[in-house]
mmCIF file of C-alpha atoms in Angstrom:
data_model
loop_
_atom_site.group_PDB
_atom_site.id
_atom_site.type_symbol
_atom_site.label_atom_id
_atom_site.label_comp_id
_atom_site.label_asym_id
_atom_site.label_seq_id
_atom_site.Cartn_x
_atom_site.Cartn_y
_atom_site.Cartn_z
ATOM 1 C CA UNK A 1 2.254 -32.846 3.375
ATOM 2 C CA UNK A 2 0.994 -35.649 5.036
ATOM 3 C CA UNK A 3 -0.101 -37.944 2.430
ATOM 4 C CA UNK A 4 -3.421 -40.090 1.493
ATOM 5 C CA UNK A 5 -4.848 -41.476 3.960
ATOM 6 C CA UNK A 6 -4.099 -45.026 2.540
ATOM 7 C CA UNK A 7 -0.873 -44.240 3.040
ATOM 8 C CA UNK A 8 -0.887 -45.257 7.169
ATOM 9 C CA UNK A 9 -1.559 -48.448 9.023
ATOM 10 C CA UNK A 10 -5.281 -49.091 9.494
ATOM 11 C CA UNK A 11 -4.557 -48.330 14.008
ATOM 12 C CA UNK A 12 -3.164 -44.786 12.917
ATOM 13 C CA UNK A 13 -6.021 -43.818 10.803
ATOM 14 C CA UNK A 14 -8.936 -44.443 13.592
ATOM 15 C CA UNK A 15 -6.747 -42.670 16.029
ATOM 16 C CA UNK A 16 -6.751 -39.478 13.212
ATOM 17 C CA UNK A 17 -10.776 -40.282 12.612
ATOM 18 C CA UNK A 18 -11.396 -40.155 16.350
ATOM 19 C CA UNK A 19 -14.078 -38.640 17.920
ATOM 20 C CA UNK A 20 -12.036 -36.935 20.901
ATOM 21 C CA UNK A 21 -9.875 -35.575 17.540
ATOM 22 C CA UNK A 22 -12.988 -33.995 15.653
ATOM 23 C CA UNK A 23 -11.791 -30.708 13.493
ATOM 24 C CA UNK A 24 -13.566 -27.775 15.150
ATOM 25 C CA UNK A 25 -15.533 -29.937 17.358
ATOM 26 C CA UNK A 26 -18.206 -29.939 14.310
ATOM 27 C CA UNK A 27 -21.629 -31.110 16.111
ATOM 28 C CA UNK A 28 -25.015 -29.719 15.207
ATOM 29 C CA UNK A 29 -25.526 -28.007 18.654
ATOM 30 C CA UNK A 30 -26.416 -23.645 19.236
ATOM 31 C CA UNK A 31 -23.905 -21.641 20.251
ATOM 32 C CA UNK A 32 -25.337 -18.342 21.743
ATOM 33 C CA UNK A 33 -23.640 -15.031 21.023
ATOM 34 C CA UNK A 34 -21.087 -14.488 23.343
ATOM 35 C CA UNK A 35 -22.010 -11.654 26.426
ATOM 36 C CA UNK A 36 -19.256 -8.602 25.305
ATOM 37 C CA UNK A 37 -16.335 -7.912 23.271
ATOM 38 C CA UNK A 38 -13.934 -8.973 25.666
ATOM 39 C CA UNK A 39 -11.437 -11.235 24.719
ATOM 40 C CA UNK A 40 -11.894 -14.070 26.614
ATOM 41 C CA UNK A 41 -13.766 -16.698 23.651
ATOM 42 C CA UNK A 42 -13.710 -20.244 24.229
ATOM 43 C CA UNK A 43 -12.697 -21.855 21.190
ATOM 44 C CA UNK A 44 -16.067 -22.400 19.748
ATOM 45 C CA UNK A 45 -17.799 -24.783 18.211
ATOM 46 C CA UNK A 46 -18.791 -24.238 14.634
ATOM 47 C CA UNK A 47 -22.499 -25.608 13.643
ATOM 48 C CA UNK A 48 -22.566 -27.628 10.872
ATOM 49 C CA UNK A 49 -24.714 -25.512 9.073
ATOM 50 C CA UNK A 50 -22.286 -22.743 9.637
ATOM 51 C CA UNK A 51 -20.254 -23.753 7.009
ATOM 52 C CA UNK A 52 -20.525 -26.232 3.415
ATOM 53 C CA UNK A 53 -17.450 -28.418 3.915
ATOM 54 C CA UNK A 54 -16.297 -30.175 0.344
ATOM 55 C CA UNK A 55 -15.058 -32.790 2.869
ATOM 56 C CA UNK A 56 -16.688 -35.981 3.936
ATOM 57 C CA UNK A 57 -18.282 -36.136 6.709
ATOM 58 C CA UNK A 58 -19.262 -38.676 9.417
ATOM 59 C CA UNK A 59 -21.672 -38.996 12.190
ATOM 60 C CA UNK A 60 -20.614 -41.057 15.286
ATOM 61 C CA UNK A 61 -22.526 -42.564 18.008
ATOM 62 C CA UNK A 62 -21.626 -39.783 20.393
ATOM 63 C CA UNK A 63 -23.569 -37.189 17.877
ATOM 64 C CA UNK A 64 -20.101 -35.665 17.039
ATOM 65 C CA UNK A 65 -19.407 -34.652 13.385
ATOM 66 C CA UNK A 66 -16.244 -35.549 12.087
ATOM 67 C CA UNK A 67 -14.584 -33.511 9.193
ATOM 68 C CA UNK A 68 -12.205 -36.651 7.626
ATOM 69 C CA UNK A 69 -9.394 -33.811 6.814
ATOM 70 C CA UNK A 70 -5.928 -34.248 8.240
ATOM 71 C CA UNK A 71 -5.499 -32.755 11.841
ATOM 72 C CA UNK A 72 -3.569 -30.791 14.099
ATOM 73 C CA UNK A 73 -3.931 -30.303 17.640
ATOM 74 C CA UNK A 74 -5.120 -27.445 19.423
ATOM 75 C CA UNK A 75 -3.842 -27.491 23.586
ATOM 76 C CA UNK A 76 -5.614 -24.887 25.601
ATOM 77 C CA UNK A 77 -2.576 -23.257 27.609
ATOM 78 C CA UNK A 78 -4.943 -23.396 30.555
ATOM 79 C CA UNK A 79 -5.854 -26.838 30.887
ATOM 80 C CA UNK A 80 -4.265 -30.115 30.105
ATOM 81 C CA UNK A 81 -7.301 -30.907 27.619
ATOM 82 C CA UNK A 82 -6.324 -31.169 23.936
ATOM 83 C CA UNK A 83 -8.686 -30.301 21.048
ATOM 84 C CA UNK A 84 -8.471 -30.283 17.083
ATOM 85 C CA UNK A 85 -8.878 -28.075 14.541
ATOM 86 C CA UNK A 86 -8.819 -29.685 11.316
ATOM 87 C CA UNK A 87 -5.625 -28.999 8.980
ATOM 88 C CA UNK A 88 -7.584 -28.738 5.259
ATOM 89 C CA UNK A 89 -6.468 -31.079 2.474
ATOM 90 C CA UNK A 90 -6.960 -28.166 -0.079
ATOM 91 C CA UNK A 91 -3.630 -27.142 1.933
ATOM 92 C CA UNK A 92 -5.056 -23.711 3.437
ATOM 93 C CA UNK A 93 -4.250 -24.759 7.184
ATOM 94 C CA UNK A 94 -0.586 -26.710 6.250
ATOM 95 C CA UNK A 95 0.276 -23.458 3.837
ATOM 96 C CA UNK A 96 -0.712 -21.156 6.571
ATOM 97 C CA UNK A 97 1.928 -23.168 9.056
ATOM 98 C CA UNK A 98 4.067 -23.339 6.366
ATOM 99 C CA UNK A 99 3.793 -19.836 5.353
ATOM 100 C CA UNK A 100 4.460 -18.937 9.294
ATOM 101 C CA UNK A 101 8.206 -20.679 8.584
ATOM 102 C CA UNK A 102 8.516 -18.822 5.375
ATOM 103 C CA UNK A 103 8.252 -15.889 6.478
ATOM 104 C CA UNK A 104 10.337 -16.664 9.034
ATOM 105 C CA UNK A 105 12.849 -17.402 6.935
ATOM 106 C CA UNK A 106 12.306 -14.051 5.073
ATOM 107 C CA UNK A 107 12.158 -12.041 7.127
ATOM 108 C CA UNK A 108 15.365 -10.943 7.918
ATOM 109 C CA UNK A 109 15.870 -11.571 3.777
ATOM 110 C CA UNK A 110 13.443 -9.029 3.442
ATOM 111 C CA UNK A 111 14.539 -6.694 6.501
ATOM 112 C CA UNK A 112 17.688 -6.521 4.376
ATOM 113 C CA UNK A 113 16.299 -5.182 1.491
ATOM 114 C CA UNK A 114 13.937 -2.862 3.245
ATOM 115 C CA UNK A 115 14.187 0.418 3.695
ATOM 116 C CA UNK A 116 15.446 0.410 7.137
ATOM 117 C CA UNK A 117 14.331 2.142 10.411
ATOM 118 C CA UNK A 118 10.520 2.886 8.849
ATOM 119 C CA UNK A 119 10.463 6.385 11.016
ATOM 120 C CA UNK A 120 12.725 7.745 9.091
ATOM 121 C CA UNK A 121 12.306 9.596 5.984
ATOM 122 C CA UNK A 122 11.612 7.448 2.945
ATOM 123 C CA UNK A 123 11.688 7.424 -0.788
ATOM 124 C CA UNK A 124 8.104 8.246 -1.571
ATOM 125 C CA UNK A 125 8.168 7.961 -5.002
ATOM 126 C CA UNK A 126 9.773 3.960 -4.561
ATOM 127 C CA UNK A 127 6.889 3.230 -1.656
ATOM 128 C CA UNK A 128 4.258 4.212 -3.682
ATOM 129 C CA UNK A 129 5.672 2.356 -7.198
ATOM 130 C CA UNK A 130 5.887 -1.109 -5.405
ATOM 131 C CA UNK A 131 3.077 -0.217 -3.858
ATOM 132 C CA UNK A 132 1.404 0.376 -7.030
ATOM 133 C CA UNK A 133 2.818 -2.929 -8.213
ATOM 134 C CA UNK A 134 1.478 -5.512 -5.523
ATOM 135 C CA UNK A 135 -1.965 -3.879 -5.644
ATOM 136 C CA UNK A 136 -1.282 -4.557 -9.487
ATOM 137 C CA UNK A 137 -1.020 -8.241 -8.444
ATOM 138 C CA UNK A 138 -4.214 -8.405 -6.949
ATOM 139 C CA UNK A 139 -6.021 -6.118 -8.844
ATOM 140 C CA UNK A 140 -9.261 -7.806 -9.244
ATOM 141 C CA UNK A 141 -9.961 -8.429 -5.719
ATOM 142 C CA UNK A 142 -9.977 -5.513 -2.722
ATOM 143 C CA UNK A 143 -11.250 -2.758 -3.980
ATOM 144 C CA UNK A 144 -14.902 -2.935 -5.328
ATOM 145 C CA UNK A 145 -17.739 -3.637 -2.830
ATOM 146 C CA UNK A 146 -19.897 -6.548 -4.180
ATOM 147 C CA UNK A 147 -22.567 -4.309 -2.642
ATOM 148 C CA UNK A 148 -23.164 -2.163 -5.433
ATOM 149 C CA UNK A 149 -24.086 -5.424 -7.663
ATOM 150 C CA UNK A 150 -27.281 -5.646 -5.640
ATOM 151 C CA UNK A 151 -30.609 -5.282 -7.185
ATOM 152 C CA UNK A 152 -32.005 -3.528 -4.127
ATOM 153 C CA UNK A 153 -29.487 -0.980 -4.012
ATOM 154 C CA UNK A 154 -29.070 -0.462 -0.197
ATOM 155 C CA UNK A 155 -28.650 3.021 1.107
ATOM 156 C CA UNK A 156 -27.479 2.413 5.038
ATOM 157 C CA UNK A 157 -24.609 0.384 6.371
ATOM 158 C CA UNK A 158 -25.305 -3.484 7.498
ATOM 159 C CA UNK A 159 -22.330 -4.064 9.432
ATOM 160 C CA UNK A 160 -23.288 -6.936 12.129
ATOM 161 C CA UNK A 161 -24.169 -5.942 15.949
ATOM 162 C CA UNK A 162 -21.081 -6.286 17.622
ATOM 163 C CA UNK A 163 -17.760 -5.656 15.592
ATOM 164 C CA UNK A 164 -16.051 -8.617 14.018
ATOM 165 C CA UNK A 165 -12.301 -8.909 15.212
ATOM 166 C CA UNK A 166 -9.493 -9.952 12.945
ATOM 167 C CA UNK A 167 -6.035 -11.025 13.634
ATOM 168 C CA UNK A 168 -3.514 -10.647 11.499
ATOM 169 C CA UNK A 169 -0.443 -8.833 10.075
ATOM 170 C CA UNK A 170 0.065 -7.262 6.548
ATOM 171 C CA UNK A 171 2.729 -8.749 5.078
ATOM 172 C CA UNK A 172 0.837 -12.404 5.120
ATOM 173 C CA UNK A 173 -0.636 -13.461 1.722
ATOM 174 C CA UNK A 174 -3.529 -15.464 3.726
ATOM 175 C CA UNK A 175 -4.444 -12.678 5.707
ATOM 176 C CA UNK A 176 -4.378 -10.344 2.445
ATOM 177 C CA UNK A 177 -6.928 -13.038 1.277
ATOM 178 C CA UNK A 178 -9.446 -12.176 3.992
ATOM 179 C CA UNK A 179 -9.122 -8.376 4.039
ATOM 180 C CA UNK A 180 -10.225 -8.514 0.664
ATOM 181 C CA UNK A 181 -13.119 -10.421 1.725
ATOM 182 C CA UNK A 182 -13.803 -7.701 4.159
ATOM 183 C CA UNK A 183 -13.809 -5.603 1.611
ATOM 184 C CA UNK A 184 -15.911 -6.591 -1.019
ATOM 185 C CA UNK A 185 -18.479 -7.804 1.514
ATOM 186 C CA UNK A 186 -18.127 -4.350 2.662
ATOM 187 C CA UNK A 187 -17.477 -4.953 6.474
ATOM 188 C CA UNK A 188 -16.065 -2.918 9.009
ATOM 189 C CA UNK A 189 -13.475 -4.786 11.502
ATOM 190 C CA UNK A 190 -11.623 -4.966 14.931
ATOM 191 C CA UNK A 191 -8.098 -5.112 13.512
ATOM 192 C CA UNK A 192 -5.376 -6.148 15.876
ATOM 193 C CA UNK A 193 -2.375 -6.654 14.215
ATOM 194 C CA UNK A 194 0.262 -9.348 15.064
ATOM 195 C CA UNK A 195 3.724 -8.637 13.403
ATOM 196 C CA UNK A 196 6.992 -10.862 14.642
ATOM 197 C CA UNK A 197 7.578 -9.495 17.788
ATOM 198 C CA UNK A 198 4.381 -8.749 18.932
ATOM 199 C CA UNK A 199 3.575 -8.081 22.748
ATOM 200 C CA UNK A 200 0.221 -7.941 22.741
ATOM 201 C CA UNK A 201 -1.581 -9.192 20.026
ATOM 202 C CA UNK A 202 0.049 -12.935 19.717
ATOM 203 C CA UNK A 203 -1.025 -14.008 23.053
ATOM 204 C CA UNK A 204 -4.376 -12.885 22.939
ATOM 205 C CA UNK A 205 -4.614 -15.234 19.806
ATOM 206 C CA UNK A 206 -2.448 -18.008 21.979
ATOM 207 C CA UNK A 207 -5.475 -17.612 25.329
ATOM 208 C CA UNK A 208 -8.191 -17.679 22.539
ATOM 209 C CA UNK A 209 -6.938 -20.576 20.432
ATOM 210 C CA UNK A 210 -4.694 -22.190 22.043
ATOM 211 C CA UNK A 211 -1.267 -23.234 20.448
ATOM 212 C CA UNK A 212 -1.330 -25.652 16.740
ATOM 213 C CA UNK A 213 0.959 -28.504 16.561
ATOM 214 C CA UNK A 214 1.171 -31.356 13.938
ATOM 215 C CA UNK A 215 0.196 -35.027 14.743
ATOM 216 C CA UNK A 216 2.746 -36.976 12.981
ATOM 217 C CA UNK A 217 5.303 -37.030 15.356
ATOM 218 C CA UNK A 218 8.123 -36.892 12.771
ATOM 219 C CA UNK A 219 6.436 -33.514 11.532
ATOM 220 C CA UNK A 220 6.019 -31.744 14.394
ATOM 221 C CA UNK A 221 6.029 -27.848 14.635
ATOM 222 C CA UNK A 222 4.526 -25.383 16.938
ATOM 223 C CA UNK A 223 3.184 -22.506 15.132
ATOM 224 C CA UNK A 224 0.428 -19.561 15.689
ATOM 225 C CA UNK A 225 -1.582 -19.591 12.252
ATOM 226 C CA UNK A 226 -2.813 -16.342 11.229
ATOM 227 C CA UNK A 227 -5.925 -15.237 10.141
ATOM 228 C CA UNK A 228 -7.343 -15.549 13.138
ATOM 229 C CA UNK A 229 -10.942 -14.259 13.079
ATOM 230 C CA UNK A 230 -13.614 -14.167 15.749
ATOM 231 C CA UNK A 231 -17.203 -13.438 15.447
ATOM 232 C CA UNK A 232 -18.921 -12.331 18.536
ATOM 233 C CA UNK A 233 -22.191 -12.482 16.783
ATOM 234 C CA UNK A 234 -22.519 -15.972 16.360
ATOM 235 C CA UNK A 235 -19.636 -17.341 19.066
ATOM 236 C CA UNK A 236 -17.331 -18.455 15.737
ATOM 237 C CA UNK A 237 -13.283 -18.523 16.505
ATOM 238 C CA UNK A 238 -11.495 -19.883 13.499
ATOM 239 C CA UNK A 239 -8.621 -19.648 11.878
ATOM 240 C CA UNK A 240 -7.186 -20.513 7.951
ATOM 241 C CA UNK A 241 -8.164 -17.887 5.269
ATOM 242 C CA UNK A 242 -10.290 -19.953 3.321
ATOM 243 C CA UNK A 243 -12.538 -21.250 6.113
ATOM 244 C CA UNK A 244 -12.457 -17.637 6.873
ATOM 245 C CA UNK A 245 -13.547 -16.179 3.693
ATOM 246 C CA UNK A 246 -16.586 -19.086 3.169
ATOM 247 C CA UNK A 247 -17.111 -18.226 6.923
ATOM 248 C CA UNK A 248 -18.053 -14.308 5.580
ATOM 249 C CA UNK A 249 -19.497 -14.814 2.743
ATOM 250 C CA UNK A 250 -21.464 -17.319 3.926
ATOM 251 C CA UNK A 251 -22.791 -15.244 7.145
ATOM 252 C CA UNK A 252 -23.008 -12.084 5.766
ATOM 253 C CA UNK A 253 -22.883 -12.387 1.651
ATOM 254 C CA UNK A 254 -26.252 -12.392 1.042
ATOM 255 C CA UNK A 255 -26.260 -15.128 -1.230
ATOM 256 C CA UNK A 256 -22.949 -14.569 -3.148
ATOM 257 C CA UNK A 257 -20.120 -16.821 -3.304
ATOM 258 C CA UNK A 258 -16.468 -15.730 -3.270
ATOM 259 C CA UNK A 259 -14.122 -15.757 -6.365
ATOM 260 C CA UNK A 260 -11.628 -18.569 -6.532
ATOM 261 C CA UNK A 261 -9.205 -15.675 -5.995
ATOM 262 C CA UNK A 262 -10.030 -15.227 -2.721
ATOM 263 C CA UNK A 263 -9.601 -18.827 -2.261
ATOM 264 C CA UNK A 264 -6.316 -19.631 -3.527
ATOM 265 C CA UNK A 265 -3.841 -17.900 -4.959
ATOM 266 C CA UNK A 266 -0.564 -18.240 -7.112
ATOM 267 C CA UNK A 267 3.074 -17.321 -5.792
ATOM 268 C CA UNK A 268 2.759 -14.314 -8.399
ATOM 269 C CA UNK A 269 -0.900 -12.821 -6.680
ATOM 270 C CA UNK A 270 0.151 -14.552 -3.315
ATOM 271 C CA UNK A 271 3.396 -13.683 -2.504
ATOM 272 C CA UNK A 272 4.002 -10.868 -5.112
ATOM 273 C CA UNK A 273 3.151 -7.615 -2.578
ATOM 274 C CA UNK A 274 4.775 -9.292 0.301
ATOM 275 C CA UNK A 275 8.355 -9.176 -2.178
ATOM 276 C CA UNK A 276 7.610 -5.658 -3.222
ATOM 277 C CA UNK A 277 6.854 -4.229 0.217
ATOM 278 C CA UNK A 278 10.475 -5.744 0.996
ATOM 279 C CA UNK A 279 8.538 -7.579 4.118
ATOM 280 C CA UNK A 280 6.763 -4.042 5.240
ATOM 281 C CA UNK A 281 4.253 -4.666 7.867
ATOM 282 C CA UNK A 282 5.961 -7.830 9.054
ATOM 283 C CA UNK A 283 7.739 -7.585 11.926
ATOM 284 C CA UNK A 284 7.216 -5.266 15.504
ATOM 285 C CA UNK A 285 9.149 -1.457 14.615
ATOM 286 C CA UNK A 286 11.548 -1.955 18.163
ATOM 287 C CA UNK A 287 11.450 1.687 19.376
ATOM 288 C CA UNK A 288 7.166 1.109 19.374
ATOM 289 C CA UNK A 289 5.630 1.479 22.433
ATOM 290 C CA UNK A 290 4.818 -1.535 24.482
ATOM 291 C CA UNK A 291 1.361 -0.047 26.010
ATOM 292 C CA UNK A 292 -1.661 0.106 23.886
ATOM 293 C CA UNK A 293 -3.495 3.852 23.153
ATOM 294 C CA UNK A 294 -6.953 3.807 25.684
ATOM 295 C CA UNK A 295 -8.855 3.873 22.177
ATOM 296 C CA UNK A 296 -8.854 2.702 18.777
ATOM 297 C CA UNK A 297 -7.357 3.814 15.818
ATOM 298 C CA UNK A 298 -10.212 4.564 13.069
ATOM 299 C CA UNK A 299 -8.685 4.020 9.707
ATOM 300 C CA UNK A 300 -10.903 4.591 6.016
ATOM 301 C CA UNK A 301 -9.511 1.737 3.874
ATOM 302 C CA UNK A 302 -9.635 -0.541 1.261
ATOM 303 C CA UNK A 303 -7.393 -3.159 0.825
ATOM 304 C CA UNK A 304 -5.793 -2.990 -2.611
ATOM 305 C CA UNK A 305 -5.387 0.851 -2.066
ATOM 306 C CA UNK A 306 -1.654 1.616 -2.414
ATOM 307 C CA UNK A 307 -1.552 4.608 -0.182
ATOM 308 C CA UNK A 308 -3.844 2.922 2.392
ATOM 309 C CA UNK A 309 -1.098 -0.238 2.073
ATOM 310 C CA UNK A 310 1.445 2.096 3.501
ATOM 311 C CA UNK A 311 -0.518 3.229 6.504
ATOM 312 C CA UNK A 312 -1.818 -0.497 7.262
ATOM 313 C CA UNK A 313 2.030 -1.222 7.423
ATOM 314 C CA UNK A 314 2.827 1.468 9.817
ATOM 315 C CA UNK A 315 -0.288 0.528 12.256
ATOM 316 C CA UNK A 316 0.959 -3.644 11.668
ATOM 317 C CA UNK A 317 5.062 -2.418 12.534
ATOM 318 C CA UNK A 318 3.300 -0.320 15.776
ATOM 319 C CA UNK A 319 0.731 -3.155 16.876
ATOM 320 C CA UNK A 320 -2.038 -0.402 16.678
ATOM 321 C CA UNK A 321 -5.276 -2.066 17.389
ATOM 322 C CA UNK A 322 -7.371 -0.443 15.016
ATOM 323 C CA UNK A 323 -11.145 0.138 13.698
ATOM 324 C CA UNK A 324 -10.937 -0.575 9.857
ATOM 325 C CA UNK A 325 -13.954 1.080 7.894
ATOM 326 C CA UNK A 326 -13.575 -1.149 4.655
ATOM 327 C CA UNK A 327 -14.787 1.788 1.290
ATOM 328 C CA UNK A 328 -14.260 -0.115 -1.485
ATOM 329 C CA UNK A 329 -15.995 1.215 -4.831
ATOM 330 C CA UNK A 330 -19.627 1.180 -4.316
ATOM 331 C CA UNK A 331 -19.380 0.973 -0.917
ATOM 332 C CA UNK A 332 -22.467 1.872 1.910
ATOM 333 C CA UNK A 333 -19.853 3.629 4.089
ATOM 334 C CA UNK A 334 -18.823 6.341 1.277
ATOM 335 C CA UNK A 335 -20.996 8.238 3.053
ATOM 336 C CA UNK A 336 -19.983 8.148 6.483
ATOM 337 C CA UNK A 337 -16.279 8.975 4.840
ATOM 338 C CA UNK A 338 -17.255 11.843 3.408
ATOM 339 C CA UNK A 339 -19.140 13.344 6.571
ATOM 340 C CA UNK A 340 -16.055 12.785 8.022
ATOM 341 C CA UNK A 341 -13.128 14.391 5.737
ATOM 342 C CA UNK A 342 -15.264 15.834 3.782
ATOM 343 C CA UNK A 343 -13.650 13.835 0.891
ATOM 344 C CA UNK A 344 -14.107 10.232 -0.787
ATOM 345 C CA UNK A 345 -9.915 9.692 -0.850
ATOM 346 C CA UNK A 346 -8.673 6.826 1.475
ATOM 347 C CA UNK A 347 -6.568 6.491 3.572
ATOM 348 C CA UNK A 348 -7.860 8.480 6.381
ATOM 349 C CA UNK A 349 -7.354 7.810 10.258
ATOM 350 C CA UNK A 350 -9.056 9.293 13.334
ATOM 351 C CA UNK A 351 -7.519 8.854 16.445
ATOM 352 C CA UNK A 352 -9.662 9.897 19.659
ATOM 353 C CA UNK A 353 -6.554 9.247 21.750
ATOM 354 C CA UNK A 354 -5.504 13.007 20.561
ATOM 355 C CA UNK A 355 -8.136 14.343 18.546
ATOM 356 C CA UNK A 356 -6.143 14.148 15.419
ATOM 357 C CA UNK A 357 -7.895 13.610 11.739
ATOM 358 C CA UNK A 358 -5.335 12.900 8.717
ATOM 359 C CA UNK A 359 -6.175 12.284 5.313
ATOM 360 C CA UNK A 360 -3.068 12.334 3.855
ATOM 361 C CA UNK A 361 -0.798 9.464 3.967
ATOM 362 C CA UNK A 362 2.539 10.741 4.603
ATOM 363 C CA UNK A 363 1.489 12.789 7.518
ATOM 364 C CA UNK A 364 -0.272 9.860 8.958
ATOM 365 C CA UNK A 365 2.545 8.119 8.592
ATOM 366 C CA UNK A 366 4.866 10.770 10.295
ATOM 367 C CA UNK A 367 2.206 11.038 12.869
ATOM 368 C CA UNK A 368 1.801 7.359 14.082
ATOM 369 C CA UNK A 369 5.325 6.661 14.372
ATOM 370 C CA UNK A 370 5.916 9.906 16.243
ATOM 371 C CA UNK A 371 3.259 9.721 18.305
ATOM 372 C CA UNK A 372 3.444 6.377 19.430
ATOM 373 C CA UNK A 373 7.465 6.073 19.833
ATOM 374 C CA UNK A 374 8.723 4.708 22.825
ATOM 375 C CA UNK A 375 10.375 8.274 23.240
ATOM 376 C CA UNK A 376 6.861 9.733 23.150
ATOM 377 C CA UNK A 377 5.617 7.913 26.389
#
């Protein structure tokens, strides 16, 4: 988008390499875990060991390390100080902004198309065929747990200490991305969804990170990239999908590397559910209620799961804050399903708000939207 380097007057390209500019304030310092899961992270620094960067980088006198990728500018709503977070010339960060105005142009496109108020009754047998379609898109990744490949076959659950917490809304292709990660890494999450619309969610992610706006002058845009994903484990707030799946797999792969799918994908694996879900999961349902439930949602899932798609959708339309318990094939937590339902089948949600246990996705469906209605309040 913004062109080689080469491209600008030598003045322009130290004021992009500068110091006070550096992409995720990379510097080889400790960050220690942060206190509670309460939502007020700093934007952290990243240790450079935290992540393998294919991109140069450079040491400067002050002991910063500087990331030479294209930037954009992070300003903490707070303060009049203005960071960076790098924008990465593989395109992840500038297609994440750009997907933001895509789907922003969709999404009434999509709305259109849609099947309309999604309380009401719906064609089951069309919701589960394009369903059935997009997972068809991205069949290889989401729904095995790389766990299961392991020559020490582990028999108990290694989620991290605290919860990770994701950001994100279903209908994005880069988010999609990262779920899958989740899944195949078999991790458990924080899920708070942010659909257009959102009351909640959004500015969380705006206090946390702050607000992303182009340098070029004659380029610039305000936009909130999503994934967002924060790690109160090791202090780590960052955002684009790939950063975010090296991030995991790095941390908590054990040694494995993700596929290239999970890395990049084609307008046919990328895009392709987002089409066929008619932009489900996109945008804030208007009758949902505004206040949060005192508790989380606990939803069994994994991500390529058509049925589970549907009820992902309905929690991302609601901005339901929910626990996601990632069971992909092979999974550790097959187990703890089963002691719960008494079944293997996803989806299944528990919500300690009422009591109520579903494992079957059309009732969970009519359940969340009649339960939290602004007419149920």
């Amino acid at each position: 988008m913004f062109g080689p380097l080469s491209a600008y007057p030598p003045h322009i390209i130290m004021s992009l390499l500068s110091p006070k500019s550096s992409p995720f304030s990379l510097h080889p310092s400790t960050t220690s875990p942060a206190p509670n899961n309460s939502f007020s992270f700093p934007l952290t620094s990243i240790p450079v060991s935290t992540l393998n960067h294919k991109h140069p980088l450079k040491f400067f006198s002050n002991r910063n390390w500087v990331c030479l990728r294209k930037r954009i500018h992070v300003k903490s709503p707070d303060s009049d100080t203005t960071e960076s977070v790098s924008a990465s010339s593989d395109g992840s960060s500038s297609s994440s902004s750009s997907t933001t105005s895509f789907l922003s142009f969709l999404c009434p496109l999509l709305k259109l198309f849609s099947g309309g108020d999604p309380s009401q009754e719906r064609n089951y047998t069309l919701e589960v065929a394009t369903s059935s379609l997009s997972t068809l898109a991205r069949l290889p990744w989401g729904s095995r747990s790389l766990s299961e490949n392991l020559n020490n076959q582990e028999t108990t659950i290694s989620d991290p200490p605290k919860p990770l917490q994701l950001y994100e809304f279903e209908a994005c292709p880069f988010c999609r991305r990262v779920r899958e990660a989740m899944t195949e890494l078999d991790l458990s999450a924080e899920v708070y969804p942010c659909p257009k619309g959102s009351v909640r969610h959004r500015e969380i992610v705006r206090k946390i990170g702050g607000k992303e706006q182009y340098v070029i002058p004659s380029l610039r845009h305000e936009a909130y990239l999503f994934p967002f994903l924060v790690d109160p484990n090791t202090g780590v707030s960052i955002y684009e999908s790939g950063d975010i799946v090296k991030y995991l797999f790095q941390q908590y792969g054990k040694g494995r590397s993700p596929s290239m799918g999970l890395l990049e994908s084609t307008l046919f694996t990328g895009w392709m559910p987002t089409i066929l879900r008619a932009g489900r999961g996109m945008t804030l349902w208007e009758k949902a209620r505004l206040d949060p439930p005192s508790k989380k949602l606990e939803l069994f899932s994994f991500e390529n799961n058509p049925y589970a798609r549907l009820v992902r959708e309905a929690l991302c339309e609601l901005e339901l804050p929910y626990i996601l318990q990632n069971v992909g094939t092979g999974s550790q937590r097959t187990k703890l399903l089963v002691d719960s339902s008494g079944f293997q089948e996803v989806p299944y949600l528990i919500d300690p708000n009422t009591g109520a246990e579903i494992g079957d996705y059309k009732k969970i469906l009519a359940y969340l939207f009649q339960t939290y209605s602004a007419a149920a309040t």
